[in-house]
Amino acid sequence: MKGGSLLQTSRQSFLKTHDISTYSFLEIARCAVPRLSEGASLTAFSYIGAMRAVPNYNVMGPAKASLESLARGLAIELAPQRLRVNVISSGPLNTLAARGIGGFSAIKSEVEERAPLQKTLTVDDVARTARFIATEATGMTGQTIYIDGGYSTVAGPPLSLNIETKW
């Protein structure tokens, strides 16, 4: 959904977005759980728009917030079966879904400039994290992990401004 206003979001669009972005993960979990062995992991994918207002992200922000909350609830519910549920919140990746966000190129540029690592995020960066969560992070559940070069941790002007602080 490009641009638009939250206030102009129709009920149909709101429900469809939540169905695709949140309820689908619940359905996947429901179908997968009987087939998973102890220690298995379910991972959902989110974006910083779940916790911060992002221009043009529209109703996806609330849908991703709902997804992250759902994952925390499932983590508690599935813990007795020793199943883990986590979320990866990646920085902007050039995907089909991302291209539907108005101003995506500007968002990607800002993240690359402001993030402490100042690097272009790759699909491989996210894939390595997903593999780690699935295979190594056996003590982790109910967490949202940010793979964004540190963007989610910073505030203030871009690092490129080289503003000196006088403490």
PDB file of C-alpha atoms in Angstrom:
ATOM      1  CA  MET A   1       0.000   0.000   0.000  1.00  0.00           C
ATOM      2  CA  LYS A   2       1.723   3.192  -1.147  1.00  0.00           C
ATOM      3  CA  GLY A   3       1.387   6.243   1.057  1.00  0.00           C
ATOM      4  CA  GLY A   4      -2.070   7.010   2.223  1.00  0.00           C
ATOM      5  CA  SER A   5      -3.445   8.037   5.539  1.00  0.00           C
ATOM      6  CA  LEU A   6      -4.176   5.861   8.531  1.00  0.00           C
ATOM      7  CA  LEU A   7      -7.396   7.787   8.999  1.00  0.00           C
ATOM      8  CA  GLN A   8      -8.419   6.940   5.436  1.00  0.00           C
ATOM      9  CA  THR A   9      -7.717   3.213   5.821  1.00  0.00           C
ATOM     10  CA  SER A  10     -10.853   1.221   5.095  1.00  0.00           C
ATOM     11  CA  ARG A  11     -11.975  -1.596   7.342  1.00  0.00           C
ATOM     12  CA  GLN A  12     -11.411  -4.005   4.469  1.00  0.00           C
ATOM     13  CA  SER A  13      -7.839  -2.796   3.931  1.00  0.00           C
ATOM     14  CA  PHE A  14      -7.135  -2.861   7.678  1.00  0.00           C
ATOM     15  CA  LEU A  15      -8.401  -6.438   8.022  1.00  0.00           C
ATOM     16  CA  LYS A  16      -6.635  -7.653   4.877  1.00  0.00           C
ATOM     17  CA  THR A  17      -3.323  -6.180   6.036  1.00  0.00           C
ATOM     18  CA  HIS A  18      -3.630  -7.798   9.459  1.00  0.00           C
ATOM     19  CA  ASP A  19      -4.744 -11.080   7.880  1.00  0.00           C
ATOM     20  CA  ILE A  20      -1.673 -11.183   5.634  1.00  0.00           C
ATOM     21  CA  SER A  21       0.851  -9.793   8.123  1.00  0.00           C
ATOM     22  CA  THR A  22      -0.320 -11.305  11.411  1.00  0.00           C
ATOM     23  CA  TYR A  23      -2.998 -13.966  11.161  1.00  0.00           C
ATOM     24  CA  SER A  24      -1.031 -15.849   8.501  1.00  0.00           C
ATOM     25  CA  PHE A  25       1.768 -16.432  11.042  1.00  0.00           C
ATOM     26  CA  LEU A  26      -0.775 -17.826  13.503  1.00  0.00           C
ATOM     27  CA  GLU A  27      -2.037 -20.219  10.818  1.00  0.00           C
ATOM     28  CA  ILE A  28       1.517 -21.283   9.971  1.00  0.00           C
ATOM     29  CA  ALA A  29       2.198 -21.930  13.653  1.00  0.00           C
ATOM     30  CA  ARG A  30      -1.046 -23.858  14.068  1.00  0.00           C
ATOM     31  CA  CYS A  31      -0.164 -26.128  11.121  1.00  0.00           C
ATOM     32  CA  ALA A  32       3.520 -26.472  11.996  1.00  0.00           C
ATOM     33  CA  VAL A  33       3.381 -27.143  15.733  1.00  0.00           C
ATOM     34  CA  PRO A  34       2.137 -30.756  15.496  1.00  0.00           C
ATOM     35  CA  ARG A  35       5.022 -31.516  13.136  1.00  0.00           C
ATOM     36  CA  LEU A  36       7.802 -29.779  15.099  1.00  0.00           C
ATOM     37  CA  SER A  37      10.200 -31.556  17.407  1.00  0.00           C
ATOM     38  CA  GLU A  38      11.340 -30.274  20.778  1.00  0.00           C
ATOM     39  CA  GLY A  39      13.692 -27.302  20.430  1.00  0.00           C
ATOM     40  CA  ALA A  40      12.310 -26.206  17.077  1.00  0.00           C
ATOM     41  CA  SER A  41      11.895 -22.548  16.265  1.00  0.00           C
ATOM     42  CA  LEU A  42       9.312 -20.400  14.490  1.00  0.00           C
ATOM     43  CA  THR A  43      10.497 -17.030  13.186  1.00  0.00           C
ATOM     44  CA  ALA A  44       8.368 -14.147  11.942  1.00  0.00           C
ATOM     45  CA  PHE A  45       9.607 -11.082  10.072  1.00  0.00           C
ATOM     46  CA  SER A  46       8.798  -7.527  11.036  1.00  0.00           C
ATOM     47  CA  TYR A  47      10.026  -3.959  10.583  1.00  0.00           C
ATOM     48  CA  ILE A  48      10.819  -0.999  12.848  1.00  0.00           C
ATOM     49  CA  GLY A  49       7.444   0.442  11.846  1.00  0.00           C
ATOM     50  CA  ALA A  50       6.008  -1.876  14.519  1.00  0.00           C
ATOM     51  CA  MET A  51       7.425   0.358  17.246  1.00  0.00           C
ATOM     52  CA  ARG A  52       8.051   3.709  15.541  1.00  0.00           C
ATOM     53  CA  ALA A  53       5.991   5.796  13.164  1.00  0.00           C
ATOM     54  CA  VAL A  54       7.404   5.465   9.634  1.00  0.00           C
ATOM     55  CA  PRO A  55       6.133   7.794   6.898  1.00  0.00           C
ATOM     56  CA  ASN A  56       4.052   5.992   4.262  1.00  0.00           C
ATOM     57  CA  TYR A  57       4.090   2.705   6.187  1.00  0.00           C
ATOM     58  CA  ASN A  58       0.377   3.220   6.823  1.00  0.00           C
ATOM     59  CA  VAL A  59      -1.474   0.340   8.444  1.00  0.00           C
ATOM     60  CA  MET A  60       1.543  -1.983   8.171  1.00  0.00           C
ATOM     61  CA  GLY A  61       2.927  -0.459  11.395  1.00  0.00           C
ATOM     62  CA  PRO A  62      -0.023  -1.597  13.508  1.00  0.00           C
ATOM     63  CA  ALA A  63      -0.059  -4.949  11.688  1.00  0.00           C
ATOM     64  CA  LYS A  64       3.626  -5.569  12.451  1.00  0.00           C
ATOM     65  CA  ALA A  65       3.098  -4.481  16.072  1.00  0.00           C
ATOM     66  CA  SER A  66       0.310  -7.061  16.236  1.00  0.00           C
ATOM     67  CA  LEU A  67       2.627  -9.699  14.736  1.00  0.00           C
ATOM     68  CA  GLU A  68       5.335  -9.009  17.319  1.00  0.00           C
ATOM     69  CA  SER A  69       2.778  -9.232  20.129  1.00  0.00           C
ATOM     70  CA  LEU A  70       1.404 -12.472  18.687  1.00  0.00           C
ATOM     71  CA  ALA A  71       4.925 -13.946  18.633  1.00  0.00           C
ATOM     72  CA  ARG A  72       5.414 -13.088  22.315  1.00  0.00           C
ATOM     73  CA  GLY A  73       2.094 -14.738  23.165  1.00  0.00           C
ATOM     74  CA  LEU A  74       2.942 -17.838  21.147  1.00  0.00           C
ATOM     75  CA  ALA A  75       6.359 -17.985  22.842  1.00  0.00           C
ATOM     76  CA  ILE A  76       4.638 -18.333  26.211  1.00  0.00           C
ATOM     77  CA  GLU A  77       2.038 -20.777  24.913  1.00  0.00           C
ATOM     78  CA  LEU A  78       4.542 -23.037  23.147  1.00  0.00           C
ATOM     79  CA  ALA A  79       7.300 -22.945  25.778  1.00  0.00           C
ATOM     80  CA  PRO A  80       6.002 -26.053  27.620  1.00  0.00           C
ATOM     81  CA  GLN A  81       6.529 -27.957  24.345  1.00  0.00           C
ATOM     82  CA  ARG A  82      10.082 -26.524  24.174  1.00  0.00           C
ATOM     83  CA  LEU A  83       9.209 -24.659  20.976  1.00  0.00           C
ATOM     84  CA  ARG A  84      10.634 -21.171  20.474  1.00  0.00           C
ATOM     85  CA  VAL A  85       9.054 -18.201  18.704  1.00  0.00           C
ATOM     86  CA  ASN A  86      10.996 -15.072  17.759  1.00  0.00           C
ATOM     87  CA  VAL A  87      10.834 -12.160  15.347  1.00  0.00           C
ATOM     88  CA  ILE A  88      13.469 -10.661  13.088  1.00  0.00           C
ATOM     89  CA  SER A  89      13.000  -6.964  12.428  1.00  0.00           C
ATOM     90  CA  SER A  90      15.293  -6.117   9.562  1.00  0.00           C
ATOM     91  CA  GLY A  91      16.289  -2.799   8.151  1.00  0.00           C
ATOM     92  CA  PRO A  92      15.064  -1.944   4.671  1.00  0.00           C
ATOM     93  CA  LEU A  93      15.721  -4.665   2.095  1.00  0.00           C
ATOM     94  CA  ASN A  94      14.934  -4.190  -1.561  1.00  0.00           C
ATOM     95  CA  THR A  95      12.048  -6.661  -1.753  1.00  0.00           C
ATOM     96  CA  LEU A  96       8.732  -6.680  -3.585  1.00  0.00           C
ATOM     97  CA  ALA A  97       6.934  -5.732  -0.361  1.00  0.00           C
ATOM     98  CA  ALA A  98       9.353  -2.866   0.331  1.00  0.00           C
ATOM     99  CA  ARG A  99       8.863  -1.436  -3.141  1.00  0.00           C
ATOM    100  CA  GLY A 100       5.213  -0.956  -2.213  1.00  0.00           C
ATOM    101  CA  ILE A 101       6.200   1.590   0.456  1.00  0.00           C
ATOM    102  CA  GLY A 102       6.220   5.154  -0.856  1.00  0.00           C
ATOM    103  CA  GLY A 103       9.646   6.768  -0.489  1.00  0.00           C
ATOM    104  CA  PHE A 104      11.379   3.426   0.116  1.00  0.00           C
ATOM    105  CA  SER A 105      14.644   4.604  -1.474  1.00  0.00           C
ATOM    106  CA  ALA A 106      14.777   7.624   0.841  1.00  0.00           C
ATOM    107  CA  ILE A 107      14.078   5.433   3.879  1.00  0.00           C
ATOM    108  CA  LYS A 108      16.833   3.012   2.847  1.00  0.00           C
ATOM    109  CA  SER A 109      19.289   5.880   2.339  1.00  0.00           C
ATOM    110  CA  GLU A 110      18.479   7.384   5.739  1.00  0.00           C
ATOM    111  CA  VAL A 111      18.987   4.062   7.502  1.00  0.00           C
ATOM    112  CA  GLU A 112      22.308   3.523   5.753  1.00  0.00           C
ATOM    113  CA  GLU A 113      23.437   7.031   6.747  1.00  0.00           C
ATOM    114  CA  ARG A 114      22.205   7.013  10.359  1.00  0.00           C
ATOM    115  CA  ALA A 115      22.928   3.424  11.388  1.00  0.00           C
ATOM    116  CA  PRO A 116      26.193   3.092  13.311  1.00  0.00           C
ATOM    117  CA  LEU A 117      27.441   0.347  10.975  1.00  0.00           C
ATOM    118  CA  GLN A 118      26.557   2.480   7.915  1.00  0.00           C
ATOM    119  CA  LYS A 119      26.275  -0.490   5.614  1.00  0.00           C
ATOM    120  CA  THR A 120      23.750  -1.736   3.118  1.00  0.00           C
ATOM    121  CA  LEU A 121      21.800  -4.561   4.681  1.00  0.00           C
ATOM    122  CA  THR A 122      21.678  -7.754   2.630  1.00  0.00           C
ATOM    123  CA  VAL A 123      19.369 -10.729   2.522  1.00  0.00           C
ATOM    124  CA  ASP A 124      22.366 -12.789   3.671  1.00  0.00           C
ATOM    125  CA  ASP A 125      22.635 -10.693   6.860  1.00  0.00           C
ATOM    126  CA  VAL A 126      19.028 -11.551   7.682  1.00  0.00           C
ATOM    127  CA  ALA A 127      19.421 -15.195   6.641  1.00  0.00           C
ATOM    128  CA  ARG A 128      22.435 -15.669   8.927  1.00  0.00           C
ATOM    129  CA  THR A 129      20.405 -14.278  11.824  1.00  0.00           C
ATOM    130  CA  ALA A 130      17.474 -16.562  11.024  1.00  0.00           C
ATOM    131  CA  ARG A 131      19.835 -19.538  10.945  1.00  0.00           C
ATOM    132  CA  PHE A 132      21.343 -18.497  14.296  1.00  0.00           C
ATOM    133  CA  ILE A 133      17.885 -18.217  15.875  1.00  0.00           C
ATOM    134  CA  ALA A 134      16.854 -21.613  14.503  1.00  0.00           C
ATOM    135  CA  THR A 135      19.998 -23.523  15.395  1.00  0.00           C
ATOM    136  CA  GLU A 136      22.072 -21.798  18.066  1.00  0.00           C
ATOM    137  CA  ALA A 137      19.826 -19.513  20.130  1.00  0.00           C
ATOM    138  CA  THR A 138      18.232 -22.351  22.074  1.00  0.00           C
ATOM    139  CA  GLY A 139      17.647 -20.191  25.145  1.00  0.00           C
ATOM    140  CA  MET A 140      15.840 -17.412  23.306  1.00  0.00           C
ATOM    141  CA  THR A 141      12.113 -17.066  22.792  1.00  0.00           C
ATOM    142  CA  GLY A 142       9.618 -14.225  22.570  1.00  0.00           C
ATOM    143  CA  GLN A 143      12.228 -11.770  21.326  1.00  0.00           C
ATOM    144  CA  THR A 144      12.363  -9.276  18.479  1.00  0.00           C
ATOM    145  CA  ILE A 145      15.886  -9.075  17.076  1.00  0.00           C
ATOM    146  CA  TYR A 146      16.831  -5.989  15.071  1.00  0.00           C
ATOM    147  CA  ILE A 147      19.083  -6.526  12.073  1.00  0.00           C
ATOM    148  CA  ASP A 148      19.468  -2.953  10.900  1.00  0.00           C
ATOM    149  CA  GLY A 149      23.079  -1.945  11.372  1.00  0.00           C
ATOM    150  CA  GLY A 150      22.143  -0.391  14.709  1.00  0.00           C
ATOM    151  CA  TYR A 151      19.590   2.044  13.270  1.00  0.00           C
ATOM    152  CA  SER A 152      16.979   1.105  15.868  1.00  0.00           C
ATOM    153  CA  THR A 153      19.349   2.173  18.660  1.00  0.00           C
ATOM    154  CA  VAL A 154      20.131   5.736  17.570  1.00  0.00           C
ATOM    155  CA  ALA A 155      18.460   9.120  17.878  1.00  0.00           C
ATOM    156  CA  GLY A 156      19.535  12.601  16.932  1.00  0.00           C
ATOM    157  CA  PRO A 157      21.212  13.938  13.816  1.00  0.00           C
ATOM    158  CA  PRO A 158      22.884  11.680  11.241  1.00  0.00           C
ATOM    159  CA  LEU A 159      26.409  10.567  12.118  1.00  0.00           C
ATOM    160  CA  SER A 160      27.686  12.231   8.937  1.00  0.00           C
ATOM    161  CA  LEU A 161      27.144  15.668  10.512  1.00  0.00           C
ATOM    162  CA  ASN A 162      30.087  15.029  12.870  1.00  0.00           C
ATOM    163  CA  ILE A 163      28.593  17.136  15.646  1.00  0.00           C
ATOM    164  CA  GLU A 164      30.961  17.416  18.584  1.00  0.00           C
ATOM    165  CA  THR A 165      29.474  17.035  22.011  1.00  0.00           C
ATOM    166  CA  LYS A 166      30.839  19.086  24.861  1.00  0.00           C
ATOM    167  CA  TRP A 167      30.127  17.198  28.037  1.00  0.00           C
TER     168      TRP A 167
END
